[in-house]
mmCIF file of C-alpha atoms in Angstrom:
data_model
loop_
_atom_site.group_PDB
_atom_site.id
_atom_site.type_symbol
_atom_site.label_atom_id
_atom_site.label_comp_id
_atom_site.label_asym_id
_atom_site.label_seq_id
_atom_site.Cartn_x
_atom_site.Cartn_y
_atom_site.Cartn_z
ATOM 1 C CA UNK G 9 -175.446 84.150 -35.801
ATOM 2 C CA UNK G 10 -171.787 84.130 -34.677
ATOM 3 C CA UNK G 11 -172.252 87.135 -32.398
ATOM 4 C CA UNK G 12 -175.258 85.401 -30.818
ATOM 5 C CA UNK G 13 -173.318 82.151 -30.259
ATOM 6 C CA UNK G 14 -170.387 84.135 -28.919
ATOM 7 C CA UNK G 15 -172.510 85.254 -25.960
ATOM 8 C CA UNK G 16 -172.707 81.572 -24.783
ATOM 9 C CA UNK G 17 -168.963 81.118 -24.448
ATOM 10 C CA UNK G 18 -167.567 80.464 -21.027
ATOM 11 C CA UNK G 19 -164.253 82.214 -20.005
ATOM 12 C CA UNK G 20 -164.042 80.243 -16.749
ATOM 13 C CA UNK G 21 -161.752 77.244 -16.135
ATOM 14 C CA UNK G 22 -163.397 73.867 -16.325
ATOM 15 C CA UNK G 23 -160.229 72.160 -17.323
ATOM 16 C CA UNK G 24 -159.170 69.626 -14.597
ATOM 17 C CA UNK G 25 -156.342 70.801 -12.302
ATOM 18 C CA UNK G 26 -154.523 67.697 -13.473
ATOM 19 C CA UNK G 27 -154.779 67.195 -17.189
ATOM 20 C CA UNK G 28 -154.321 63.708 -18.427
ATOM 21 C CA UNK G 29 -154.975 64.101 -22.119
ATOM 22 C CA UNK G 30 -154.735 66.985 -24.520
ATOM 23 C CA UNK G 31 -155.800 66.918 -28.188
ATOM 24 C CA UNK G 32 -154.842 68.832 -31.329
ATOM 25 C CA UNK G 33 -157.256 69.531 -34.092
ATOM 26 C CA UNK G 34 -156.454 70.469 -37.619
ATOM 27 C CA UNK G 35 -158.113 70.294 -41.132
ATOM 28 C CA UNK G 36 -156.702 69.838 -44.585
ATOM 29 C CA UNK G 37 -158.384 70.320 -47.935
ATOM 30 C CA UNK G 38 -158.575 68.460 -51.143
ATOM 31 C CA UNK G 39 -160.406 69.677 -54.268
ATOM 32 C CA UNK G 40 -163.944 68.797 -53.121
ATOM 33 C CA UNK G 41 -163.505 67.349 -49.700
ATOM 34 C CA UNK G 42 -161.909 68.077 -46.284
ATOM 35 C CA UNK G 43 -159.877 65.873 -43.866
ATOM 36 C CA UNK G 44 -160.305 66.379 -40.223
ATOM 37 C CA UNK G 45 -157.565 65.193 -37.867
ATOM 38 C CA UNK G 46 -157.289 64.841 -34.119
ATOM 39 C CA UNK G 47 -154.212 63.820 -32.180
ATOM 40 C CA UNK G 48 -154.475 62.915 -28.492
ATOM 41 C CA UNK G 49 -151.366 63.210 -26.431
ATOM 42 C CA UNK G 50 -150.455 62.298 -22.972
ATOM 43 C CA UNK G 51 -150.231 65.716 -21.299
ATOM 44 C CA UNK G 52 -147.290 64.968 -18.969
ATOM 45 C CA UNK G 53 -145.042 63.380 -21.670
ATOM 46 C CA UNK G 54 -146.572 64.730 -24.918
ATOM 47 C CA UNK G 55 -146.432 61.223 -26.291
ATOM 48 C CA UNK G 56 -149.134 60.347 -28.869
ATOM 49 C CA UNK G 57 -151.805 57.940 -27.529
ATOM 50 C CA UNK G 58 -154.567 58.095 -30.304
ATOM 51 C CA UNK G 59 -155.029 59.545 -33.792
ATOM 52 C CA UNK G 60 -158.257 59.733 -35.830
ATOM 53 C CA UNK G 61 -159.015 61.168 -39.361
ATOM 54 C CA UNK G 62 -162.182 61.688 -41.175
ATOM 55 C CA UNK G 63 -162.916 62.821 -44.733
ATOM 56 C CA UNK G 64 -166.114 64.642 -45.579
ATOM 57 C CA UNK G 65 -167.449 66.520 -48.575
ATOM 58 C CA UNK G 66 -166.602 70.340 -48.357
ATOM 59 C CA UNK G 67 -170.011 72.074 -48.433
ATOM 60 C CA UNK G 68 -169.169 75.634 -47.367
ATOM 61 C CA UNK G 69 -167.110 78.138 -49.440
ATOM 62 C CA UNK G 70 -163.858 79.672 -48.237
ATOM 63 C CA UNK G 71 -164.684 82.909 -46.294
ATOM 64 C CA UNK G 72 -161.906 84.047 -43.838
ATOM 65 C CA UNK G 73 -164.334 85.076 -41.060
ATOM 66 C CA UNK G 74 -166.595 82.010 -41.532
ATOM 67 C CA UNK G 75 -163.980 79.243 -41.481
ATOM 68 C CA UNK G 76 -165.785 77.390 -38.636
ATOM 69 C CA UNK G 77 -168.630 76.455 -40.882
ATOM 70 C CA UNK G 78 -166.208 74.861 -43.280
ATOM 71 C CA UNK G 79 -163.908 73.169 -40.775
ATOM 72 C CA UNK G 80 -166.224 71.837 -38.098
ATOM 73 C CA UNK G 81 -167.862 69.017 -40.135
ATOM 74 C CA UNK G 82 -164.494 67.176 -40.779
ATOM 75 C CA UNK G 83 -163.044 67.987 -37.339
ATOM 76 C CA UNK G 84 -166.069 66.849 -35.516
ATOM 77 C CA UNK G 85 -166.320 63.647 -37.542
ATOM 78 C CA UNK G 86 -162.774 62.698 -36.475
ATOM 79 C CA UNK G 87 -163.341 63.668 -32.923
ATOM 80 C CA UNK G 88 -166.463 61.444 -32.707
ATOM 81 C CA UNK G 89 -164.290 58.460 -33.415
ATOM 82 C CA UNK G 90 -162.075 58.886 -30.463
ATOM 83 C CA UNK G 91 -161.897 56.265 -27.735
ATOM 84 C CA UNK G 92 -159.935 58.449 -25.325
ATOM 85 C CA UNK G 93 -161.682 61.508 -24.002
ATOM 86 C CA UNK G 94 -159.405 64.530 -23.956
ATOM 87 C CA UNK G 95 -159.565 67.071 -21.122
ATOM 88 C CA UNK G 96 -158.856 69.994 -23.494
ATOM 89 C CA UNK G 97 -158.646 70.548 -27.202
ATOM 90 C CA UNK G 98 -156.089 72.849 -28.873
ATOM 91 C CA UNK G 99 -157.474 73.938 -32.224
ATOM 92 C CA UNK G 100 -155.518 75.260 -35.220
ATOM 93 C CA UNK G 101 -157.506 78.505 -35.695
ATOM 94 C CA UNK G 102 -159.109 81.443 -33.834
ATOM 95 C CA UNK G 103 -161.123 81.331 -30.737
ATOM 96 C CA UNK G 104 -162.579 84.477 -29.270
ATOM 97 C CA UNK G 105 -160.042 86.614 -31.014
ATOM 98 C CA UNK G 106 -162.254 86.806 -34.104
ATOM 99 C CA UNK G 107 -164.126 89.695 -35.702
ATOM 100 C CA UNK G 108 -167.453 88.208 -34.548
ATOM 101 C CA UNK G 109 -166.078 86.635 -31.291
ATOM 102 C CA UNK G 110 -166.561 83.123 -32.601
ATOM 103 C CA UNK G 111 -163.713 81.454 -34.426
ATOM 104 C CA UNK G 112 -163.274 77.666 -35.180
ATOM 105 C CA UNK G 113 -162.034 76.898 -31.765
ATOM 106 C CA UNK G 114 -164.985 78.648 -30.024
ATOM 107 C CA UNK G 115 -167.557 77.222 -32.354
ATOM 108 C CA UNK G 116 -166.246 73.715 -31.918
ATOM 109 C CA UNK G 117 -166.161 74.135 -28.110
ATOM 110 C CA UNK G 118 -169.792 74.988 -28.037
ATOM 111 C CA UNK G 119 -170.703 71.974 -30.174
ATOM 112 C CA UNK G 120 -168.481 69.636 -28.133
ATOM 113 C CA UNK G 121 -169.415 71.350 -24.809
ATOM 114 C CA UNK G 122 -165.691 70.892 -23.898
ATOM 115 C CA UNK G 123 -162.682 73.168 -23.129
ATOM 116 C CA UNK G 124 -161.074 74.411 -26.328
ATOM 117 C CA UNK G 125 -158.186 76.822 -27.009
ATOM 118 C CA UNK G 126 -157.631 78.688 -30.360
ATOM 119 C CA UNK G 127 -154.045 78.764 -31.429
ATOM 120 C CA UNK G 128 -153.637 80.828 -34.598
ATOM 121 C CA UNK G 129 -150.713 81.541 -36.843
ATOM 122 C CA UNK G 130 -151.962 84.950 -37.827
ATOM 123 C CA UNK G 131 -154.298 87.731 -36.664
ATOM 124 C CA UNK G 132 -157.873 88.293 -37.849
ATOM 125 C CA UNK G 133 -158.404 91.214 -35.504
ATOM 126 C CA UNK G 134 -156.811 93.176 -32.593
ATOM 127 C CA UNK G 135 -153.258 94.326 -32.160
ATOM 128 C CA UNK G 136 -150.315 93.808 -29.909
ATOM 129 C CA UNK G 137 -148.628 96.851 -28.375
ATOM 130 C CA UNK G 138 -145.214 95.324 -28.044
ATOM 131 C CA UNK G 139 -143.345 92.344 -29.395
ATOM 132 C CA UNK G 140 -142.634 89.598 -26.953
ATOM 133 C CA UNK G 141 -139.489 87.564 -26.350
ATOM 134 C CA UNK G 142 -139.261 83.850 -26.179
ATOM 135 C CA UNK G 143 -141.752 82.533 -23.457
ATOM 136 C CA UNK G 144 -143.381 85.906 -23.306
ATOM 137 C CA UNK G 145 -147.147 86.368 -23.244
ATOM 138 C CA UNK G 146 -148.376 89.763 -24.508
ATOM 139 C CA UNK G 147 -152.024 90.871 -24.433
ATOM 140 C CA UNK G 148 -153.949 91.110 -27.768
ATOM 141 C CA UNK G 149 -156.393 93.853 -27.627
ATOM 142 C CA UNK G 150 -159.302 95.030 -29.765
ATOM 143 C CA UNK G 151 -160.928 98.364 -28.913
ATOM 144 C CA UNK G 152 -159.392 98.221 -25.377
ATOM 145 C CA UNK G 153 -160.630 94.713 -24.709
ATOM 146 C CA UNK G 154 -158.191 91.860 -24.190
ATOM 147 C CA UNK G 155 -159.327 89.180 -26.659
ATOM 148 C CA UNK G 156 -156.347 86.872 -26.582
ATOM 149 C CA UNK G 157 -152.520 86.851 -26.252
ATOM 150 C CA UNK G 158 -149.487 86.855 -28.518
ATOM 151 C CA UNK G 159 -147.318 83.931 -27.295
ATOM 152 C CA UNK G 160 -143.676 83.611 -28.442
ATOM 153 C CA UNK G 161 -143.279 79.852 -28.138
ATOM 154 C CA UNK G 162 -139.777 79.646 -29.537
ATOM 155 C CA UNK G 163 -136.984 82.094 -29.880
ATOM 156 C CA UNK G 164 -136.344 83.202 -33.514
ATOM 157 C CA UNK G 165 -139.763 82.136 -34.823
ATOM 158 C CA UNK G 166 -143.002 84.086 -35.331
ATOM 159 C CA UNK G 167 -145.524 84.116 -32.396
ATOM 160 C CA UNK G 168 -148.744 82.345 -32.248
ATOM 161 C CA UNK G 169 -152.055 83.939 -31.125
ATOM 162 C CA UNK G 170 -153.861 82.215 -28.335
ATOM 163 C CA UNK G 171 -157.445 82.907 -27.398
ATOM 164 C CA UNK G 172 -160.254 81.313 -25.333
ATOM 165 C CA UNK G 173 -162.180 78.851 -27.238
ATOM 166 C CA UNK G 174 -164.659 77.757 -24.655
ATOM 167 C CA UNK G 175 -164.743 76.796 -20.933
ATOM 168 C CA UNK G 176 -161.188 77.993 -20.137
ATOM 169 C CA UNK G 177 -159.607 81.194 -18.994
ATOM 170 C CA UNK G 178 -157.081 82.966 -21.141
ATOM 171 C CA UNK G 179 -154.328 82.560 -18.438
ATOM 172 C CA UNK G 180 -154.843 78.847 -18.317
ATOM 173 C CA UNK G 181 -155.168 78.650 -22.105
ATOM 174 C CA UNK G 182 -151.707 80.261 -22.535
ATOM 175 C CA UNK G 183 -150.199 78.054 -19.791
ATOM 176 C CA UNK G 184 -151.445 74.907 -21.473
ATOM 177 C CA UNK G 185 -150.150 76.037 -24.941
ATOM 178 C CA UNK G 186 -146.649 76.768 -23.397
ATOM 179 C CA UNK G 187 -146.591 73.510 -21.648
ATOM 180 C CA UNK G 188 -147.419 71.672 -24.874
ATOM 181 C CA UNK G 189 -144.715 73.397 -26.948
ATOM 182 C CA UNK G 190 -141.384 71.781 -27.437
ATOM 183 C CA UNK G 191 -138.857 72.280 -30.305
ATOM 184 C CA UNK G 192 -141.354 73.785 -32.634
ATOM 185 C CA UNK G 193 -143.351 76.945 -32.961
ATOM 186 C CA UNK G 194 -146.703 75.144 -32.756
ATOM 187 C CA UNK G 195 -147.736 73.302 -29.675
ATOM 188 C CA UNK G 196 -147.186 69.504 -30.158
ATOM 189 C CA UNK G 197 -150.848 68.301 -30.238
ATOM 190 C CA UNK G 198 -151.659 70.725 -33.095
ATOM 191 C CA UNK G 199 -148.332 69.909 -34.883
ATOM 192 C CA UNK G 200 -149.142 66.196 -34.711
ATOM 193 C CA UNK G 201 -152.700 66.813 -36.020
ATOM 194 C CA UNK G 202 -151.273 68.806 -38.949
ATOM 195 C CA UNK G 203 -148.931 66.075 -39.890
ATOM 196 C CA UNK G 204 -151.694 63.461 -39.811
ATOM 197 C CA UNK G 205 -154.121 65.624 -41.774
ATOM 198 C CA UNK G 206 -151.342 66.331 -44.370
ATOM 199 C CA UNK G 207 -150.461 62.679 -44.668
ATOM 200 C CA UNK G 208 -154.002 61.605 -45.150
ATOM 201 C CA UNK G 209 -154.521 64.339 -47.783
ATOM 202 C CA UNK G 210 -151.454 62.982 -49.748
ATOM 203 C CA UNK G 211 -152.687 59.478 -49.522
ATOM 204 C CA UNK G 212 -156.193 60.373 -50.770
ATOM 205 C CA UNK G 213 -154.722 62.473 -53.650
ATOM 206 C CA UNK G 214 -152.577 59.541 -54.781
ATOM 207 C CA UNK G 215 -155.608 57.175 -54.624
ATOM 208 C CA UNK G 216 -157.385 59.494 -57.052
ATOM 209 C CA UNK G 217 -154.528 59.435 -59.660
#
C-alpha cells in the first residue's frame, strides 16, 4: 500500500514563492491515546500565530516503518482545527526517505493535498557519503538514488534528515528548513509543535492521577 501511494507523490514546487505561514507538526503518546500538535508561525519572523492540539485513541501498534498510520489520526485532527492556512507543513518524521517511499510527512501530504517536508532526527534508510559542516546540505542516497539530504542546521549538533513529503522539491524543502532554523537543531515550527505536544501530554497525564 505504501509503495502504491508513494507513486502519487509530487516532487515539484507548489509552495508559493512568498511564504506567509509555515506549520510544524508533531505527535506525543500517552498509554492509550495520542496527542497531535500543530504550530503555525509567521515565516518571515518565525513568531507563533496559532497552535492547535488534539487527543485521539491510539489504534495502531508501534511499527517503525508504519508510523504514519499511527501518527496521522492525531495530527490530522489538530490540523483540521486551524483557522490559518499554512503554505507548507514541516513534519517531525520521514518523507520520501523511507523504506517504502512513504513516511509520515509524505502520507500526511497526500491526505492534506498540501506541500509537506519530512524532517527526521535519524535515518530509516539510505546513507550519506560525507559528514557536512554547519549549514551544509549533503545528499542522502539509497541504491544510487537521492532520496533526501543530511542538513547540519547548527554547529556542534547532530544533523537532521530532510526529504520531500509532497508537492515540493528537495532543494526548496532544504531551503525552507534552513530558513526556519534558529538557535536550535530542529526548525522552529517543529520545535514549537513538540513543546506543545509535550505540554499537553503532561497536562493529560496529571488529570488522570
